[in-house]
Amino acid sequence: MIRLERIGPEHAAAILAEQDAALAGEIVGERWTAQSLEDFLERAARWRADGPIREYAAMTDGTSGVLVGGGGLNLLDPGLERGEAALTYWVLARHRGQGWGHALSAEIVERARAEARIARLVLRIAPANHPSRALARGLGAEPTGAIERHPADGARTVERWVLELRG
């Protein structure tokens, strides 16, 4: 079981300790520094739970849950149309290959389904990120064939995938 909670400064130590090159490359293009991560987490902690940008920490279930990864929904991402939200997910290195990515992304998808204003999720996946592509397929997302700039690094490209939530 997995539990999603709002991400915040209390998750910094685990993220800093367990980030690797794969995670850094997918999220921001480089490893977080203590300061850059603190700045981001403080901003994220102030975002409204029902706001246009939501970031979650994925914890193992239980009272002393362990951070395994995270993800979010972004209704304001460039290139989105009305009714779309960008879906993101990430798993810390030592927790990969254990089903946590599917569990956390499926939980975020269910939160999106519960919101009438979100009809389609957009996933932006690096062409060489085969685990993420497999996870997206497992959710029911499909590649569109469209190539876009990476949201965090315009020098890299990603493939646009979509997951229809309605209809």
Coordinates of N, CA, C and O in Angstrom, one line a residue:
M1 N 0.8 -1.2 0.0 CA 0.0 0.0 0.0 C 0.9 1.2 0.0 O 2.0 1.2 0.5
I2 N 0.3 2.3 -0.5 CA 1.1 3.6 -0.6 C 0.2 4.7 -0.1 O -1.1 4.6 -0.2
R3 N 0.8 5.7 0.5 CA 0.1 6.8 1.0 C 0.7 8.1 0.4 O 1.9 8.3 0.4
L4 N -0.1 8.9 -0.2 CA 0.4 10.2 -0.8 C 0.1 11.3 0.2 O -1.0 11.3 0.9
E5 N 1.1 12.2 0.4 CA 1.0 13.3 1.3 C 1.6 14.5 0.5 O 2.4 14.3 -0.4
R6 N 1.2 15.7 0.9 CA 1.8 16.9 0.3 C 3.3 16.9 0.6 O 3.8 16.6 1.7
I7 N 4.1 17.1 -0.5 CA 5.5 17.2 -0.3 C 5.9 18.5 0.3 O 5.3 19.5 0.2
G8 N 7.0 18.4 1.2 CA 7.4 19.6 1.9 C 8.8 19.4 2.4 O 9.5 18.4 2.1
P9 N 9.3 20.4 3.1 CA 10.7 20.4 3.6 C 11.1 19.1 4.4 O 12.2 18.7 4.4
E10 N 10.1 18.5 5.0 CA 10.4 17.3 5.8 C 10.9 16.1 4.9 O 11.4 15.1 5.4
H11 N 10.7 16.2 3.6 CA 11.2 15.1 2.7 C 12.5 15.4 2.1 O 13.1 14.5 1.4
A12 N 13.1 16.5 2.4 CA 14.4 16.9 1.8 C 15.5 15.9 2.1 O 16.3 15.5 1.1
A13 N 15.7 15.5 3.3 CA 16.9 14.7 3.6 C 16.8 13.4 2.8 O 17.8 12.9 2.3
A14 N 15.6 12.7 2.8 CA 15.5 11.5 2.0 C 15.8 11.7 0.5 O 16.5 10.8 -0.1
I15 N 15.3 12.8 0.0 CA 15.5 13.0 -1.5 C 17.0 13.2 -1.7 O 17.5 12.7 -2.7
L16 N 17.6 14.1 -0.9 CA 19.0 14.4 -1.1 C 19.9 13.1 -1.0 O 20.8 12.9 -1.8
A17 N 19.6 12.3 0.0 CA 20.4 11.1 0.3 C 20.2 10.1 -0.8 O 21.2 9.3 -1.1
E18 N 19.1 10.0 -1.5 CA 18.8 8.9 -2.4 C 18.7 9.3 -3.9 O 18.4 8.5 -4.7
Q19 N 18.9 10.6 -4.2 CA 18.8 11.0 -5.6 C 20.0 10.4 -6.3 O 21.1 10.2 -5.8
D20 N 19.8 10.0 -7.6 CA 20.8 9.5 -8.4 C 20.8 10.2 -9.8 O 19.9 11.1 -10.0
A21 N 21.7 9.9 -10.7 CA 21.7 10.6 -11.9 C 20.5 10.4 -12.8 O 20.0 11.3 -13.4
A22 N 19.8 9.2 -12.7 CA 18.6 9.0 -13.4 C 17.5 9.9 -12.9 O 16.8 10.6 -13.7
L23 N 17.3 10.0 -11.6 CA 16.3 10.9 -11.1 C 16.6 12.4 -11.4 O 15.7 13.1 -11.8
A24 N 17.8 12.8 -11.2 CA 18.2 14.1 -11.5 C 18.0 14.5 -12.9 O 17.4 15.6 -13.2
G25 N 18.3 13.6 -13.8 CA 18.1 13.9 -15.2 C 16.7 14.0 -15.6 O 16.3 14.9 -16.5
E26 N 15.8 13.2 -15.0 CA 14.4 13.3 -15.4 C 13.7 14.5 -14.8 O 12.8 15.1 -15.4
I27 N 14.1 14.9 -13.6 CA 13.3 16.0 -12.9 C 13.8 17.4 -13.3 O 13.1 18.2 -13.8
V28 N 15.1 17.7 -13.0 CA 15.6 19.0 -13.2 C 16.8 19.1 -14.1 O 17.4 20.1 -14.3
G29 N 17.3 17.9 -14.5 CA 18.5 17.9 -15.4 C 19.8 17.9 -14.6 O 20.9 17.7 -15.2
E30 N 19.8 18.1 -13.3 CA 21.0 18.0 -12.5 C 20.6 17.6 -11.1 O 19.4 17.7 -10.7
R31 N 21.6 17.2 -10.3 CA 21.3 16.9 -8.9 C 20.8 18.1 -8.1 O 21.3 19.2 -8.4
W32 N 19.8 17.9 -7.3 CA 19.4 18.9 -6.3 C 20.6 19.3 -5.4 O 21.3 18.4 -5.0
T33 N 20.7 20.5 -5.1 CA 21.6 20.9 -4.0 C 20.7 21.1 -2.8 O 19.4 21.2 -3.0
A34 N 21.2 21.1 -1.6 CA 20.4 21.3 -0.4 C 19.6 22.6 -0.6 O 18.4 22.6 -0.3
Q35 N 20.2 23.6 -1.1 CA 19.4 24.9 -1.2 C 18.4 24.9 -2.3 O 17.2 25.3 -2.0
S36 N 18.7 24.4 -3.4 CA 17.7 24.3 -4.5 C 16.5 23.5 -4.1 O 15.3 23.8 -4.4
L37 N 16.8 22.3 -3.5 CA 15.7 21.5 -3.0 C 14.9 22.1 -1.9 O 13.6 22.1 -2.0
E38 N 15.5 22.8 -1.0 CA 14.8 23.4 0.1 C 13.9 24.5 -0.5 O 12.7 24.6 -0.1
D39 N 14.4 25.3 -1.4 CA 13.6 26.3 -2.1 C 12.3 25.8 -2.7 O 11.2 26.3 -2.6
F40 N 12.5 24.7 -3.5 CA 11.4 24.1 -4.2 C 10.4 23.5 -3.2 O 9.2 23.7 -3.3
L41 N 10.9 22.8 -2.2 CA 10.0 22.2 -1.2 C 9.2 23.2 -0.4 O 8.0 23.0 -0.1
E42 N 9.8 24.3 -0.1 CA 9.1 25.4 0.6 C 8.0 26.0 -0.2 O 6.9 26.2 0.2
R43 N 8.3 26.2 -1.5 CA 7.2 26.6 -2.4 C 6.1 25.6 -2.5 O 4.9 25.9 -2.4
A44 N 6.5 24.3 -2.7 CA 5.5 23.3 -2.9 C 4.6 23.2 -1.6 O 3.4 22.9 -1.8
A45 N 5.1 23.3 -0.5 CA 4.4 23.2 0.8 C 3.3 24.3 0.9 O 2.3 24.2 1.6
R46 N 3.5 25.4 0.2 CA 2.5 26.6 0.2 C 1.4 26.4 -0.8 O 0.4 27.1 -0.8
W47 N 1.6 25.5 -1.8 CA 0.6 25.3 -2.8 C -0.7 24.7 -2.2 O -0.6 23.9 -1.4
R48 N -1.9 25.2 -2.7 CA -3.1 24.7 -2.2 C -3.3 23.2 -2.6 O -3.0 22.8 -3.7
A49 N -4.0 22.5 -1.7 CA -4.2 21.1 -2.0 C -5.1 20.9 -3.3 O -5.0 19.9 -4.0
D50 N -5.9 21.8 -3.6 CA -6.8 21.7 -4.7 C -6.4 22.7 -5.8 O -7.1 23.0 -6.8
G51 N -5.2 23.2 -5.7 CA -4.7 24.2 -6.6 C -4.2 23.7 -8.0 O -4.3 22.5 -8.2
P52 N -3.7 24.5 -8.9 CA -3.4 24.1 -10.2 C -2.0 23.3 -10.2 O -1.7 22.7 -11.2
I53 N -1.2 23.4 -9.2 CA 0.0 22.6 -9.1 C 0.0 21.9 -7.8 O -0.1 22.5 -6.7
R54 N 0.2 20.6 -7.9 CA 0.2 19.7 -6.7 C 1.3 18.7 -6.8 O 1.5 18.1 -7.8
E55 N 2.1 18.7 -5.7 CA 3.2 17.7 -5.7 C 3.0 16.9 -4.4 O 2.7 17.4 -3.4
Y56 N 3.2 15.6 -4.6 CA 3.0 14.6 -3.5 C 4.3 13.8 -3.2 O 5.1 13.6 -4.1
A57 N 4.4 13.5 -2.0 CA 5.4 12.5 -1.5 C 4.7 11.2 -1.4 O 3.6 11.1 -0.9
A58 N 5.3 10.1 -1.9 CA 4.7 8.8 -1.9 C 5.4 8.0 -0.7 O 6.6 7.8 -0.8
M59 N 4.6 7.7 0.3 CA 5.1 7.0 1.5 C 4.6 5.6 1.5 O 3.5 5.3 1.2
T60 N 5.5 4.7 2.1 CA 5.0 3.4 2.4 C 3.9 3.6 3.4 O 3.9 4.5 4.2
D61 N 2.9 2.7 3.4 CA 1.8 2.9 4.3 C 2.2 2.6 5.7 O 3.1 1.8 6.0
G62 N 1.6 3.2 6.7 CA 1.9 3.0 8.1 C 2.3 4.3 8.7 O 2.5 5.3 8.1
T63 N 2.4 4.2 10.0 CA 2.7 5.5 10.8 C 4.1 6.0 10.6 O 4.2 7.2 10.6
S64 N 5.0 5.2 10.4 CA 6.4 5.7 10.1 C 6.8 5.4 8.7 O 7.8 4.7 8.4
G65 N 6.0 5.8 7.8 CA 6.2 5.6 6.3 C 7.5 6.0 5.9 O 8.1 7.0 6.4
V66 N 8.0 5.4 4.9 CA 9.3 5.7 4.2 C 9.0 6.3 2.9 O 8.2 5.8 2.1
L67 N 9.7 7.4 2.5 CA 9.6 8.0 1.2 C 10.1 7.1 0.2 O 11.3 6.7 0.2
V68 N 9.3 6.7 -0.8 CA 9.7 5.9 -1.9 C 9.8 6.7 -3.2 O 10.5 6.3 -4.2
G69 N 9.1 7.8 -3.3 CA 9.1 8.6 -4.5 C 8.1 9.7 -4.4 O 7.7 10.1 -3.3
G70 N 7.6 10.1 -5.6 CA 6.6 11.2 -5.6 C 6.1 11.5 -6.9 O 6.4 10.7 -7.9
G71 N 5.3 12.5 -7.1 CA 4.8 12.9 -8.3 C 3.8 14.0 -8.2 O 3.6 14.6 -7.1
G72 N 3.1 14.4 -9.2 CA 2.2 15.5 -9.1 C 1.3 15.6 -10.3 O 1.3 14.9 -11.3
L73 N 0.4 16.6 -10.2 CA -0.5 17.1 -11.2 C -0.2 18.6 -11.4 O -0.2 19.3 -10.5
N74 N -0.1 19.0 -12.7 CA 0.1 20.4 -13.0 C -0.8 20.8 -14.1 O -0.8 20.3 -15.2
L75 N -1.8 21.7 -13.7 CA -2.8 22.1 -14.7 C -2.3 23.4 -15.4 O -3.0 23.8 -16.3
L76 N -1.1 23.9 -15.1 CA -0.6 25.1 -15.7 C 0.6 24.9 -16.6 O 1.2 25.9 -17.0
D77 N 1.0 23.7 -16.9 CA 2.2 23.4 -17.7 C 2.1 24.0 -19.1 O 1.0 23.9 -19.7
P78 N 3.1 24.5 -19.6 CA 3.1 25.0 -21.0 C 2.7 23.8 -22.0 O 3.0 22.7 -21.8
G79 N 1.9 24.2 -23.0 CA 1.4 23.2 -24.0 C 0.2 22.5 -23.6 O -0.3 21.6 -24.4
L80 N -0.4 22.7 -22.4 CA -1.6 22.0 -22.0 C -2.8 22.8 -22.5 O -2.8 24.0 -22.6
E81 N -3.8 22.1 -22.9 CA -5.1 22.7 -23.3 C -6.1 22.5 -22.1 O -5.9 21.8 -21.1
R82 N -7.2 23.2 -22.2 CA -8.2 23.2 -21.2 C -8.6 21.7 -21.0 O -8.8 21.0 -21.9
G83 N -8.7 21.3 -19.8 CA -9.1 19.9 -19.4 C -7.9 19.0 -19.3 O -8.1 17.8 -18.9
E84 N -6.7 19.5 -19.5 CA -5.5 18.6 -19.4 C -4.7 19.0 -18.2 O -4.7 20.1 -17.7
A85 N -4.0 18.0 -17.7 CA -3.1 18.2 -16.6 C -1.9 17.3 -16.9 O -2.0 16.2 -17.4
A86 N -0.7 17.8 -16.5 CA 0.5 17.0 -16.7 C 0.6 16.1 -15.5 O 0.5 16.6 -14.3
L87 N 0.9 14.9 -15.7 CA 1.1 13.9 -14.7 C 2.6 13.6 -14.6 O 3.3 13.4 -15.6
T88 N 3.2 13.7 -13.4 CA 4.6 13.4 -13.2 C 4.7 12.3 -12.1 O 3.8 12.2 -11.2
Y89 N 5.7 11.5 -12.1 CA 6.0 10.5 -11.1 C 7.5 10.2 -11.1 O 8.2 10.4 -12.1
W90 N 8.0 9.9 -9.9 CA 9.4 9.5 -9.8 C 9.6 8.6 -8.6 O 8.8 8.6 -7.7
V91 N 10.6 7.7 -8.7 CA 10.9 6.7 -7.6 C 12.3 6.8 -7.3 O 13.2 6.9 -8.2
L92 N 12.6 6.9 -6.0 CA 14.0 6.9 -5.5 C 14.7 5.5 -5.9 O 14.0 4.5 -5.9
A93 N 16.0 5.6 -6.2 CA 16.7 4.5 -6.8 C 16.5 3.1 -6.0 O 16.2 2.1 -6.7
R94 N 16.6 3.1 -4.7 CA 16.5 1.8 -4.0 C 15.1 1.2 -4.0 O 15.0 0.1 -3.6
H95 N 14.1 2.0 -4.4 CA 12.8 1.5 -4.4 C 12.3 1.1 -5.8 O 11.1 0.7 -6.0
R96 N 13.1 1.3 -6.8 CA 12.7 1.0 -8.2 C 12.6 -0.5 -8.4 O 13.3 -1.3 -7.8
G97 N 11.7 -0.9 -9.4 CA 11.5 -2.3 -9.7 C 10.7 -3.1 -8.7 O 10.7 -4.3 -8.7
Q98 N 10.0 -2.4 -7.8 CA 9.2 -3.0 -6.7 C 7.7 -2.7 -6.8 O 7.0 -3.0 -5.9
G99 N 7.3 -2.0 -7.9 CA 5.9 -1.7 -8.1 C 5.5 -0.4 -7.5 O 4.3 0.0 -7.6
W100 N 6.4 0.3 -6.8 CA 6.0 1.6 -6.2 C 5.7 2.7 -7.3 O 4.8 3.5 -7.0
G101 N 6.3 2.7 -8.4 CA 6.0 3.7 -9.4 C 4.6 3.5 -9.9 O 3.9 4.5 -10.1
H102 N 4.2 2.3 -10.1 CA 2.8 2.1 -10.6 C 1.8 2.4 -9.5 O 0.8 3.1 -9.7
A103 N 2.1 2.1 -8.3 CA 1.2 2.4 -7.1 C 1.0 3.9 -7.0 O -0.1 4.3 -6.8
L104 N 2.1 4.6 -7.0 CA 2.0 6.0 -6.7 C 1.3 6.8 -7.9 O 0.5 7.6 -7.7
S105 N 1.7 6.4 -9.1 CA 1.1 7.0 -10.3 C -0.4 6.7 -10.4 O -1.2 7.5 -10.8
A106 N -0.8 5.4 -10.1 CA -2.2 5.0 -10.1 C -3.0 5.8 -9.1 O -4.1 6.2 -9.4
E107 N -2.4 6.1 -8.0 CA -3.1 6.9 -6.9 C -3.3 8.4 -7.4 O -4.3 9.0 -7.2
I108 N -2.3 8.9 -8.1 CA -2.4 10.3 -8.6 C -3.5 10.3 -9.7 O -4.3 11.2 -9.8
V109 N -3.5 9.3 -10.6 CA -4.5 9.2 -11.6 C -5.9 9.2 -11.0 O -6.8 9.8 -11.5
E110 N -6.1 8.4 -9.9 CA -7.4 8.3 -9.3 C -7.8 9.7 -8.8 O -9.0 10.1 -8.8
R111 N -6.9 10.5 -8.2 CA -7.2 11.8 -7.8 C -7.6 12.7 -8.9 O -8.5 13.5 -8.8
A112 N -6.9 12.5 -10.1 CA -7.3 13.3 -11.3 C -8.7 12.9 -11.8 O -9.5 13.8 -12.2
R113 N -9.0 11.6 -11.8 CA -10.3 11.1 -12.2 C -11.4 11.7 -11.4 O -12.5 12.0 -11.9
A114 N -11.1 12.0 -10.1 CA -12.2 12.5 -9.2 C -12.4 14.0 -9.4 O -13.4 14.5 -8.8
E115 N -11.7 14.6 -10.3 CA -11.8 16.0 -10.6 C -12.4 16.3 -12.0 O -11.8 15.9 -13.0
A116 N -13.6 16.8 -12.0 CA -14.3 17.0 -13.2 C -13.6 17.9 -14.2 O -13.7 17.7 -15.4
R117 N -12.8 18.8 -13.8 CA -12.1 19.7 -14.7 C -10.9 19.0 -15.4 O -10.3 19.6 -16.3
I118 N -10.5 17.8 -15.0 CA -9.4 17.1 -15.7 C -10.0 16.0 -16.5 O -10.5 15.0 -15.9
A119 N -9.8 16.1 -17.8 CA -10.4 15.0 -18.7 C -9.2 14.2 -19.3 O -9.5 13.1 -19.8
R120 N -8.0 14.7 -19.3 CA -6.9 14.0 -20.0 C -5.6 14.4 -19.2 O -5.4 15.5 -18.8
L121 N -4.8 13.3 -19.0 CA -3.5 13.5 -18.4 C -2.5 13.5 -19.5 O -2.5 12.6 -20.4
V122 N -1.5 14.3 -19.4 CA -0.4 14.4 -20.4 C 0.9 14.0 -19.6 O 1.2 14.4 -18.5
L123 N 1.6 13.0 -20.2 CA 2.9 12.5 -19.6 C 3.9 12.9 -20.6 O 3.8 12.7 -21.8
R124 N 5.0 13.4 -20.2 CA 6.2 13.7 -21.0 C 7.3 12.8 -20.6 O 7.9 12.9 -19.5
I125 N 7.7 11.9 -21.5 CA 8.6 10.8 -21.2 C 9.8 10.9 -22.1 O 9.7 10.9 -23.3
A126 N 11.0 10.8 -21.5 CA 12.2 10.8 -22.3 C 12.2 9.5 -23.1 O 11.9 8.4 -22.6
P127 N 12.6 9.5 -24.4 CA 12.6 8.3 -25.3 C 13.3 7.2 -24.7 O 12.9 6.0 -24.9
A128 N 14.4 7.4 -24.0 CA 15.2 6.3 -23.5 C 14.8 5.8 -22.1 O 15.4 4.9 -21.5
N129 N 13.8 6.4 -21.5 CA 13.3 6.0 -20.2 C 12.3 4.9 -20.3 O 11.1 5.1 -20.2
H130 N 12.8 3.7 -20.6 CA 12.0 2.5 -20.8 C 11.1 2.2 -19.6 O 9.9 1.8 -19.8
P131 N 11.6 2.3 -18.4 CA 10.7 2.0 -17.2 C 9.5 2.9 -17.2 O 8.4 2.5 -16.9
S132 N 9.7 4.2 -17.4 CA 8.6 5.1 -17.4 C 7.6 4.8 -18.5 O 6.4 5.0 -18.3
R133 N 8.1 4.5 -19.7 CA 7.3 4.1 -20.8 C 6.4 2.9 -20.4 O 5.2 2.9 -20.7
A134 N 7.0 1.9 -19.8 CA 6.3 0.7 -19.4 C 5.2 1.1 -18.3 O 4.1 0.6 -18.4
L135 N 5.6 1.9 -17.4 CA 4.6 2.3 -16.4 C 3.5 3.1 -17.0 O 2.3 2.8 -16.7
A136 N 3.7 4.0 -17.9 CA 2.7 4.7 -18.6 C 1.7 3.8 -19.4 O 0.5 3.9 -19.3
R137 N 2.3 2.8 -20.0 CA 1.5 1.8 -20.7 C 0.6 1.1 -19.7 O -0.6 0.8 -20.0
G138 N 1.2 0.7 -18.6 CA 0.4 0.0 -17.5 C -0.8 0.8 -17.0 O -1.8 0.3 -16.6
L139 N -0.6 2.1 -17.0 CA -1.7 3.0 -16.6 C -2.8 3.2 -17.7 O -3.9 3.7 -17.4
G140 N -2.5 2.8 -18.9 CA -3.4 2.9 -20.0 C -3.1 4.1 -20.9 O -3.8 4.5 -21.8
A141 N -2.0 4.8 -20.6 CA -1.5 6.0 -21.5 C -1.0 5.5 -22.8 O -0.5 4.3 -22.9
E142 N -1.1 6.3 -23.8 CA -0.6 6.0 -25.1 C 0.3 7.1 -25.7 O 0.0 8.3 -25.5
P143 N 1.3 6.7 -26.4 CA 2.2 7.7 -27.0 C 1.5 8.4 -28.2 O 0.7 7.7 -28.9
T144 N 1.7 9.7 -28.3 CA 1.1 10.4 -29.4 C 2.0 10.5 -30.6 O 1.5 10.9 -31.7
G145 N 3.3 10.3 -30.4 CA 4.3 10.5 -31.4 C 4.8 11.9 -31.5 O 5.8 12.2 -32.2
A146 N 4.2 12.8 -30.7 CA 4.7 14.2 -30.7 C 5.9 14.3 -29.8 O 6.0 13.7 -28.7
I147 N 6.9 15.0 -30.3 CA 8.2 15.2 -29.6 C 8.1 16.7 -29.1 O 7.8 17.6 -29.9
E148 N 8.4 16.9 -27.8 CA 8.4 18.2 -27.2 C 9.7 18.5 -26.5 O 10.5 17.5 -26.2
R149 N 9.9 19.7 -26.1 CA 11.1 20.0 -25.3 C 10.8 19.5 -23.8 O 9.7 19.5 -23.4
H150 N 11.9 19.1 -23.2 CA 11.8 18.7 -21.8 C 11.3 19.9 -20.9 O 11.9 20.9 -21.1
P151 N 10.4 19.7 -20.0 CA 9.9 20.9 -19.3 C 11.0 21.5 -18.4 O 10.9 22.8 -18.2
A152 N 12.0 20.8 -18.0 CA 13.0 21.4 -17.1 C 14.3 21.7 -17.9 O 15.1 22.4 -17.4
D153 N 14.4 21.3 -19.2 CA 15.6 21.5 -19.9 C 15.3 21.5 -21.4 O 15.1 20.4 -22.0
G154 N 15.2 22.7 -22.0 CA 14.8 22.8 -23.4 C 15.8 22.2 -24.4 O 15.5 22.1 -25.5
A155 N 17.0 21.8 -23.9 CA 17.9 21.2 -24.8 C 17.6 19.7 -25.0 O 18.2 19.1 -25.9
R156 N 16.8 19.1 -24.2 CA 16.4 17.7 -24.3 C 15.0 17.6 -24.8 O 14.2 18.5 -24.7
T157 N 14.7 16.4 -25.3 CA 13.3 16.2 -25.8 C 12.6 15.1 -25.1 O 13.3 14.2 -24.5
V158 N 11.3 15.1 -25.1 CA 10.5 14.1 -24.5 C 9.4 13.7 -25.5 O 9.1 14.5 -26.4
E159 N 8.8 12.6 -25.3 CA 7.7 12.2 -26.1 C 6.4 12.4 -25.3 O 6.3 12.2 -24.1
R160 N 5.4 13.0 -26.0 CA 4.1 13.3 -25.3 C 3.2 12.0 -25.3 O 3.0 11.4 -26.4
W161 N 2.7 11.6 -24.2 CA 1.8 10.5 -24.0 C 0.5 11.1 -23.4 O 0.6 12.1 -22.8
V162 N -0.6 10.5 -23.7 CA -1.9 10.9 -23.1 C -2.6 9.7 -22.5 O -2.5 8.6 -22.9
L163 N -3.3 10.1 -21.4 CA -4.2 9.1 -20.8 C -5.6 9.8 -20.6 O -5.8 10.8 -19.9
E164 N -6.6 9.3 -21.4 CA -7.9 9.8 -21.4 C -8.6 9.4 -20.1 O -8.6 8.2 -19.8
L165 N -9.2 10.3 -19.4 CA -9.9 10.0 -18.2 C -11.4 9.9 -18.3 O -12.1 9.4 -17.5
R166 N -11.9 10.5 -19.4 CA -13.4 10.6 -19.6 C -13.6 10.1 -21.0 O -12.9 10.3 -22.0
G167 N -14.8 9.5 -21.2 CA -15.3 9.1 -22.5 C -14.7 7.9 -23.0 O -14.7 7.1 -23.6

